[in-house]
Coordinates of C-alpha atoms and ligand atoms in Angstrom, one line a residue:
M1 CA 0.0 0.3 0.1
D2 CA 0.8 3.3 -1.0
T3 CA 1.6 5.5 2.6
A4 CA 3.2 8.4 1.0
P5 CA 2.8 11.5 3.2
T6 CA 1.4 13.3 0.7
R7 CA -2.4 14.5 0.0
E8 CA -1.7 13.1 -3.3
A9 CA -1.2 9.4 -1.5
A10 CA -4.0 10.2 1.1
L11 CA -6.4 11.2 -2.0
A12 CA -5.7 8.1 -4.2
R13 CA -6.1 5.6 -0.9
L14 CA -9.8 7.2 -0.9
A15 CA -10.4 6.6 -4.0
A16 CA -9.9 3.4 -3.8
F17 CA -11.6 2.5 -0.2
L18 CA -15.0 4.5 -1.2
P19 CA -16.9 1.1 -2.9
A20 CA -16.2 -0.8 0.4
A21 CA -17.2 2.0 2.7
G22 CA -20.9 0.9 2.9
R23 CA -21.9 -2.9 3.4
R24 CA -18.7 -4.2 3.4
Y25 CA -17.2 -2.2 5.8
A26 CA -19.9 -2.9 8.0
E27 CA -19.5 -6.5 7.6
T28 CA -16.0 -7.0 7.7
R29 CA -14.2 -4.5 9.4
N30 CA -13.3 -6.1 12.4
A31 CA -11.1 -8.7 10.3
D32 CA -7.8 -8.2 11.2
D33 CA -6.2 -9.8 7.4
G34 CA -2.8 -8.5 8.2
P35 CA -0.4 -6.1 6.5
L36 CA -0.9 -6.7 2.9
P37 CA 1.2 -5.0 0.2
E38 CA -1.7 -3.6 -1.3
G39 CA -3.7 -2.3 1.7
R40 CA -6.5 -3.8 3.7
G41 CA -9.3 -4.3 1.5
N42 CA -12.0 -3.5 4.8
V43 CA -10.7 -0.9 6.7
S44 CA -9.7 2.5 5.1
Q45 CA -6.4 3.1 6.8
L46 CA -6.6 6.8 6.1
S47 CA -5.6 7.3 10.0
P48 CA -2.3 8.6 9.2
W49 CA -3.3 11.5 6.6
L50 CA -6.1 12.4 8.6
H51 CA -4.1 12.7 11.9
A52 CA -1.7 15.0 10.0
G53 CA -4.9 17.0 8.3
V54 CA -3.6 16.1 5.5
I55 CA -7.0 15.0 4.5
G56 CA -9.8 16.3 6.2
A57 CA -12.7 14.1 7.6
P58 CA -15.5 16.2 6.5
E59 CA -14.1 15.4 2.6
V60 CA -13.7 11.9 3.5
L61 CA -17.6 12.6 4.5
K62 CA -18.8 13.8 1.5
A63 CA -16.7 11.8 -0.7
V64 CA -18.1 8.3 1.2
L65 CA -21.7 10.0 0.7
G66 CA -21.3 10.5 -3.2
Q67 CA -21.1 6.8 -3.2
H68 CA -23.2 5.4 -0.5
S69 CA -26.6 6.6 1.5
P70 CA -26.3 7.6 4.8
R71 CA -27.6 4.5 6.1
G72 CA -25.1 2.2 3.8
A73 CA -22.2 3.9 5.5
E74 CA -23.8 4.5 8.6
K75 CA -21.1 2.3 10.3
F76 CA -18.1 4.1 8.4
I77 CA -19.3 7.4 8.9
A78 CA -19.6 6.5 12.6
E79 CA -16.4 5.9 13.4
V80 CA -15.0 8.8 11.7
F81 CA -17.1 10.3 14.3
W82 CA -15.5 8.7 17.5
R83 CA -11.7 9.9 16.2
I84 CA -14.3 13.9 16.1
Y85 CA -15.5 12.7 19.3
F86 CA -12.3 11.7 20.9
K87 CA -10.9 15.2 20.3
G88 CA -13.8 17.1 21.4
Y89 CA -13.6 14.8 24.7
L90 CA -10.0 15.3 25.8
E91 CA -10.4 19.1 24.5
Q92 CA -13.3 19.5 27.2
R93 CA -10.8 17.4 30.3
P94 CA -7.2 18.1 29.2
A95 CA -5.8 17.5 32.7
I96 CA -6.5 13.2 31.2
W97 CA -3.2 14.3 28.6
D98 CA -1.6 16.1 31.4
D99 CA -1.9 13.5 33.5
Y100 CA -1.1 10.7 31.1
C101 CA 2.5 12.5 30.8
K102 CA 3.1 12.7 33.8
G103 CA 2.2 9.1 34.8
R104 CA 4.1 7.8 31.8
N105 CA 7.4 9.6 32.8
G106 CA 7.0 8.0 36.0
A107 CA 6.7 4.5 34.6
L108 CA 9.3 4.9 32.5
A109 CA 11.5 5.7 35.7
A110 CA 10.2 2.9 37.4
I111 CA 11.2 1.1 34.6
E112 CA 14.8 2.4 35.0
R113 CA 15.1 1.4 38.9
N114 CA 13.2 -2.2 38.9
A115 CA 15.2 -4.7 36.9
G116 CA 11.9 -7.2 36.8
L117 CA 9.8 -4.7 35.6
R118 CA 12.7 -3.8 32.6
T119 CA 12.5 -7.7 31.4
A120 CA 8.5 -7.9 31.4
Y121 CA 9.0 -4.3 29.3
G122 CA 11.5 -5.6 27.2
Q123 CA 9.7 -8.9 26.4
A124 CA 6.5 -6.8 25.5
V125 CA 7.6 -4.3 23.3
E126 CA 10.2 -6.3 21.4
G127 CA 7.3 -9.1 20.7
R128 CA 8.9 -11.9 23.3
T129 CA 6.4 -13.0 25.4
G130 CA 5.1 -16.1 24.3
I131 CA 1.6 -15.2 23.4
E132 CA 2.0 -15.7 19.8
A133 CA -0.8 -12.7 18.6
F134 CA 0.5 -10.2 20.9
D135 CA 4.2 -11.1 19.5
V136 CA 2.8 -10.4 15.7
W137 CA 1.5 -7.5 16.7
A138 CA 4.3 -6.3 18.5
R139 CA 6.4 -7.0 15.6
E140 CA 4.2 -5.4 13.0
L141 CA 3.3 -2.5 15.2
V142 CA 7.2 -1.5 14.9
E143 CA 7.6 -3.0 11.4
T144 CA 4.7 -1.2 9.2
G145 CA 3.8 1.7 11.8
Y146 CA -0.4 0.8 11.7
L147 CA -1.8 -1.6 13.7
H148 CA -5.6 -3.0 12.6
N149 CA -8.6 -1.3 15.4
H150 CA -9.6 -4.7 16.4
A151 CA -5.2 -5.4 17.0
R152 CA -5.2 -2.4 19.1
M153 CA -7.9 -3.4 21.1
W154 CA -6.9 -6.4 21.9
F155 CA -2.9 -5.8 22.5
A156 CA -3.6 -2.9 24.8
S157 CA -5.9 -5.4 26.9
I158 CA -3.3 -8.0 26.9
W159 CA -0.9 -5.6 27.9
I160 CA -3.6 -4.5 31.0
F161 CA -4.8 -7.6 32.4
T162 CA -2.6 -10.2 31.2
L163 CA 0.7 -8.8 31.2
K164 CA -0.1 -6.5 34.0
L165 CA 1.9 -3.3 32.4
D166 CA 1.4 0.0 33.4
W167 CA -1.2 1.4 30.7
R168 CA 0.0 4.3 30.3
L169 CA 3.5 2.6 28.8
G170 CA 1.3 0.8 26.6
A171 CA 0.2 4.1 25.2
D172 CA 3.4 5.7 24.7
V173 CA 4.7 2.6 22.9
F174 CA 1.8 3.0 20.4
L175 CA 2.8 6.7 20.2
R176 CA 5.7 6.1 19.3
H177 CA 5.3 4.2 16.5
L178 CA 1.8 4.6 15.2
M179 CA 1.8 6.9 11.8
D180 CA -1.6 8.0 13.0
A181 CA -0.8 8.2 16.7
D182 CA -3.2 10.9 18.4
A183 CA -2.8 12.2 22.0
A184 CA -6.7 12.3 22.1
S185 CA -7.9 8.5 19.9
N186 CA -4.9 6.9 21.6
T187 CA -5.5 8.4 25.0
L188 CA -8.8 7.5 25.2
S189 CA -9.0 4.2 23.4
W190 CA -6.0 2.9 26.2
R191 CA -8.3 4.2 28.9
W192 CA -11.5 2.8 27.4
V193 CA -9.7 -0.8 27.2
A194 CA -8.5 -0.2 31.0
G195 CA -12.4 0.5 32.2
L196 CA -11.4 4.2 33.1
H197 CA -13.1 6.1 30.2
T198 CA -16.4 4.4 30.6
K199 CA -15.8 3.4 34.3
G200 CA -16.2 0.4 35.4
K201 CA -16.3 -1.4 31.7
H202 CA -13.2 -3.0 30.9
Y203 CA -12.5 -4.4 27.5
L204 CA -11.3 -7.8 27.6
A205 CA -9.5 -9.9 24.9
R206 CA -10.2 -13.9 24.5
A207 CA -8.5 -16.0 22.2
D208 CA -11.2 -17.4 20.3
N209 CA -12.5 -14.0 19.3
I210 CA -8.8 -13.1 18.4
A211 CA -8.8 -16.7 16.4
R212 CA -12.0 -15.8 14.7
Y213 CA -11.2 -12.4 13.5
T214 CA -7.7 -13.0 12.1
A215 CA -8.5 -16.1 10.0
G216 CA -8.2 -14.5 7.0
R217 CA -4.0 -13.2 8.2
P218 CA -1.6 -14.9 5.5
E219 CA 0.1 -17.3 8.7
G220 CA -3.4 -18.3 9.5
A221 CA -5.4 -17.0 13.0
L222 CA -3.3 -16.3 15.9
A223 CA -3.0 -17.8 19.2
A224 CA -3.4 -16.5 22.4
A225 CA -2.8 -18.7 24.7
G226 CA -2.9 -17.4 28.8
L227 CA -4.7 -14.6 28.8
A228 CA -6.5 -12.9 31.8
G229 CA -9.9 -14.4 32.4
D230 CA -13.2 -13.2 33.5
E231 CA -12.6 -12.3 36.7
A232 CA -9.9 -9.5 35.6
E233 CA -11.0 -6.2 37.4
P234 CA -10.9 -3.1 35.6
L235 CA -8.4 -0.4 36.5
T236 CA -9.6 2.3 38.9
E237 CA -8.1 5.7 39.6
P238 CA -8.8 8.4 42.0
Q239 CA -9.6 11.3 39.9
D240 CA -12.9 12.7 38.2
Y241 CA -12.1 14.5 35.3
A242 CA -14.3 17.5 35.6
R243 CA -15.6 18.9 32.3
Q244 CA -14.2 22.5 31.8
K245 CA -15.8 25.4 29.0
L246 CA -15.1 24.9 25.6
D247 CA -13.8 28.3 24.6
L248 CA -13.8 27.8 20.3
P249 CA -12.9 30.3 17.7
A250 CA -15.4 31.7 15.4
R251 CA -15.2 30.8 11.9
A252 CA -12.4 33.3 10.5
T253 CA -13.1 35.5 7.8
A254 CA -11.4 37.0 4.8
A255 CA -11.7 40.5 7.3
D256 CA -9.7 38.4 10.2
L257 CA -6.9 38.0 7.6
A258 CA -7.3 41.9 5.6
Q259 CA -3.4 42.0 6.6
P260 CA -0.3 40.1 5.1
F261 CA 0.3 36.5 7.4
A262 CA 1.9 33.8 7.6
L263 CA -0.1 30.2 7.5
L264 CA 1.3 27.8 10.1
L265 CA 1.3 24.3 9.3
H266 CA 2.1 21.9 12.3
D267 CA 1.7 18.1 12.8
E268 CA -1.9 18.0 13.1
A269 CA -2.4 20.3 10.4
A270 CA 0.0 19.7 7.5
H271 CA -2.2 20.7 4.3
H272 CA -4.0 23.5 3.6
A273 CA -6.7 22.1 1.6
P274 CA -8.8 20.9 4.5
L275 CA -8.3 24.6 6.4
A276 CA -10.6 26.3 3.6
L277 CA -8.7 29.6 4.1
P278 CA -10.5 33.0 3.9
A279 CA -7.4 34.9 2.1
V280 CA -4.6 33.8 0.8
P281 CA -0.9 33.9 3.0
A282 CA 2.0 36.1 2.0
L283 CA 4.3 33.2 4.6
V284 CA 4.3 29.4 5.2
I285 CA 5.3 28.2 8.3
G286 CA 6.1 24.4 9.0
A287 CA 6.4 23.8 12.5
G288 CA 7.1 20.2 13.4
R289 CA 7.8 18.7 16.8
P290 CA 6.9 14.8 16.1
D291 CA 9.7 14.0 18.7
A292 CA 7.5 15.8 21.2
R293 CA 5.0 12.7 21.8
S294 CA 7.6 10.9 23.8
P295 CA 10.6 11.2 26.0
H296 CA 12.2 8.2 24.4
A297 CA 12.5 8.0 20.5
I298 CA 10.0 7.7 17.5
G299 CA 9.9 4.5 14.9
S300 CA 10.7 5.4 11.9
H301 CA 7.1 5.5 10.1
A302 CA 5.8 7.8 12.8
R303 CA 9.4 10.1 12.0
S304 CA 9.2 9.8 8.4
F305 CA 5.5 10.1 8.2
A306 CA 5.3 12.8 9.9
A307 CA 8.2 14.5 8.6
G308 CA 7.1 14.1 5.2
A309 CA 3.5 15.2 5.6
L310 CA 5.0 18.6 6.9
A311 CA 7.0 18.9 4.5
S312 CA 5.0 18.2 1.2
G313 CA 2.4 20.2 3.1
V314 CA 4.7 23.1 3.1
A315 CA 5.9 22.8 -0.4
E316 CA 2.2 22.7 -1.8
A317 CA 1.1 25.5 0.4
A318 CA 3.8 27.4 -1.0
A319 CA 3.6 26.7 -4.8
A320 CA -0.4 27.0 -4.8
F321 CA -0.4 30.7 -2.7
A322 CA 3.2 31.4 -4.6
C323 CA 4.5 32.3 -1.4
P324 CA 7.7 31.8 0.8
A325 CA 7.7 29.1 3.2
V326 CA 10.2 28.4 6.1
K327 CA 10.9 26.0 8.9
W328 CA 10.1 26.9 12.6
R329 CA 11.3 24.2 15.4
A330 CA 9.5 26.3 18.5
G331 CA 12.0 27.4 20.7
E332 CA 14.0 29.6 18.1
P333 CA 12.9 33.4 18.0
L334 CA 9.5 33.5 15.9
A335 CA 9.0 37.1 15.9
P336 CA 12.0 37.9 13.3
L337 CA 11.0 35.3 10.9
L338 CA 7.7 37.1 10.5
A339 CA 9.1 40.6 10.8
Q340 CA 11.4 39.4 8.3
A341 CA 8.6 38.6 6.2
G342 CA 6.4 41.9 6.6
V343 CA 3.8 39.9 8.2
E344 CA 1.7 41.0 11.3
R345 CA -0.6 38.0 11.6
I346 CA -0.6 33.9 12.0
A347 CA -3.4 31.7 10.4
L348 CA -2.8 29.0 13.1
P349 CA -5.1 25.7 12.8
Y350 CA -6.3 24.6 16.4
L351 CA -3.9 23.3 18.1
P352 CA -5.5 20.2 19.9
A353 CA -4.3 18.6 23.8
G354 CA -1.7 16.7 23.0
W355 CA 2.3 17.1 22.4
T356 CA 2.2 19.9 19.3
R357 CA 0.2 21.9 21.8
D358 CA 2.7 21.3 24.1
A359 CA 5.4 22.4 22.2
L360 CA 4.1 25.0 20.1
W361 CA 2.2 26.9 23.0
P362 CA 5.0 28.2 25.1
D363 CA 6.5 30.6 21.8
L364 CA 2.2 31.0 20.3
A365 CA 0.9 32.6 23.5
P366 CA 2.8 35.5 23.7
L367 CA 1.8 36.4 20.5
V368 CA -2.6 35.3 20.9
A369 CA -2.3 37.6 23.8
E370 CA -1.5 40.5 21.9
G371 CA -4.0 39.3 19.4
R372 CA -2.1 38.4 16.2
V373 CA -3.0 35.1 15.8
V374 CA -6.3 34.2 13.9
T375 CA -7.4 30.2 14.8
L376 CA -9.2 28.1 12.1
L377 CA -11.1 25.0 13.1
T378 CA -13.4 23.2 10.6
D379 CA -16.9 23.7 11.0
L380 CA -17.4 20.1 11.7
D381 CA -15.0 20.4 14.5
R382 CA -16.6 23.2 16.0
A383 CA -20.4 22.2 15.7
T384 CA -19.3 18.1 17.5
W385 CA -17.0 18.7 20.2
P386 CA -19.4 20.7 22.0
L387 CA -21.8 17.2 22.4
A388 CA -18.5 15.1 23.4
K389 CA -19.8 15.7 26.8
A390 CA -19.6 12.6 28.1
G391 CA -20.3 9.3 26.0
F392 CA -20.0 8.8 22.3
F393 CA -23.7 8.6 22.6
G394 CA -24.2 11.9 22.8
V395 CA -22.6 12.7 19.0
A396 CA -23.6 9.4 17.3
K397 CA -27.0 10.6 17.3
A398 CA -26.3 14.1 16.3
I399 CA -24.5 12.9 13.5
D400 CA -27.1 13.3 10.6
G401 CA -27.7 16.8 11.8
L402 CA -24.1 17.7 12.3
M403 CA -23.5 16.6 8.9
A404 CA -26.5 18.4 7.4
E405 CA -25.5 21.8 9.5
C406 CA -22.0 21.2 8.1
G407 CA -23.4 20.8 4.6
I408 CA -21.7 17.4 4.5
A409 CA -24.3 15.5 1.7
G410 CA -23.7 13.4 -1.1
A411 CA -25.9 12.3 -4.3
A412 CA -25.8 8.8 -3.6
R413 CA -29.3 7.2 -3.3
Ligands
FAD1 C1 -6.1 1.2 21.9 C2 -5.8 1.9 20.8 C3 -5.0 3.1 20.1 C4 -5.5 4.0 19.6 N1 -4.6 4.9 19.1 C5 -5.4 5.4 17.9 C6 -4.5 6.7 17.3 O1 -3.0 7.0 18.2 N2 -4.6 7.0 16.6 C7 -5.9 7.1 16.1 O2 -6.3 7.9 14.9 N3 -6.9 6.1 16.3 C8 -6.4 5.2 17.3 N4 -6.9 4.3 17.7 C9 -8.5 4.1 17.0 C10 -8.2 3.5 15.8 O3 -7.8 1.6 15.6 C11 -7.9 3.8 14.2 O4 -8.2 5.0 14.0 C12 -7.9 2.8 13.1 O5 -7.1 1.7 13.6 C13 -7.1 3.3 11.4 O6 -7.7 2.9 11.3 P1 -8.3 3.5 9.7 O7 -8.1 4.5 9.3 O8 -8.3 2.2 8.6 O9 -10.0 3.0 9.7 P2 -11.1 3.0 9.8 O10 -12.1 1.6 9.8 O11 -11.6 3.0 7.9 O12 -12.0 4.3 10.4 C14 -11.9 5.7 9.7 C15 -11.5 6.6 10.3 O13 -11.9 6.8 11.3 C16 -11.6 7.0 12.6 N5 -11.5 6.0 13.6 C17 -12.0 4.4 13.5 N6 -12.4 4.1 14.3 C18 -11.8 4.7 15.4 C19 -11.6 4.5 16.8 N7 -11.9 3.4 17.4 N8 -11.8 5.4 17.1 C20 -11.3 6.8 16.7 N9 -11.2 7.2 15.6 C21 -11.8 5.9 14.6 C22 -9.8 7.2 12.1 O14 -9.5 8.5 11.9 C23 -10.1 6.2 10.6 O15 -9.2 6.7 9.7 C24 -6.7 3.4 18.7 C25 -7.6 2.6 19.0 C26 -7.2 1.8 20.2 C27 -8.2 0.8 20.6

């Protein structure tokens, strides 16, 4: 499968997947058929481009509705909304991300101190636990930068309940290796498996379920002997994360960007096309910090996808707007770059809770305070995030209305 970190590759992948986005997806999406060279036919594998903002959820939904009815593609549409839901949920409880980072740092330090833990962690990360299925996925994660959703659920469950390792260490391994690594989807999915997201409701991997849904892999069904049984208890935590009020920007207008401005592209908004910019920038700034996702080194697929997405996005924006482009690394002075280009303002694609915001915000906050930053957010995120208050149901029941409100409709029957 072509995983080039470009918009062209994303659009090609979307076009190739579209015929399968209806009934086929609903009926076959749970099967983990392994990493086939031509790509898995049953799922889109669009997540790396969606995370990097190379392609946007609204255009994916529109394309799907061009070939399928809303009912026919209901399942796929719901999954795309899961991503938006998780973003909105974390945005209203950013302390979950901060606590995850603190907890992860503590757990990494504990590995250094404790030889037994170090051995167990090393075996899990290197795929030497003796649980065939888990070991296959551990290697597949590193070798391909992707795991099927069901494999992620089983992997996280075995990590937490059978291997009894700290969930934050597992979430960190995913963030370091997944090309689609996302602070919201990853942290909240690990918490969901653990029984922390929906309190008291955890996900227990079962060998028969794994064998059933991995039967289509080239090597045959994966075995998973010795998994934790039904007696495994969900994790608990003392904190109760209160929801904080969202403060979302209004839709940016041409008047907001009437003076020369710079468009800042970052690791979660690496391409201008999904941003629907209301005016033409005088400068494009590429501000990548994919290494900020973990104190440990990140995997080669994750690193090259993130770096490549931003490099190609910056080059395509500079060409589209016929303007210069510069690289900026957070921590380096930003004001001289702006002054040199004669720009006063920055158009900043929204920085959701996560490592990109952590890395860039200290430098951008003073400009925000001076009123020099115009934040860009899609209508779909602005409409959906406020509904991500508790469980997914609050979003699920509003999906049709949200798409109509945001002009997402198709010509399909
Ligand atoms: C433990 C765990 C960790 C995860 N970590 C990440 C992560 O870091 N980044 C990430 O993008 N997804 C994550 N997911 C969600 C999901 O596994 C992936 O989004 C999905 O497997 C991507 O493959 P796809 O593009 O073929 O998905 P498809 O099935 O084709 O779905 C289309 C799109 O919908 C979204 N989506 C699908 N399923 C989910 C889901 N369960 N939750 C949120 N969004 C979803 C994705 O953007 C995906 O590209 C995680 C799930 C689990 C259980």
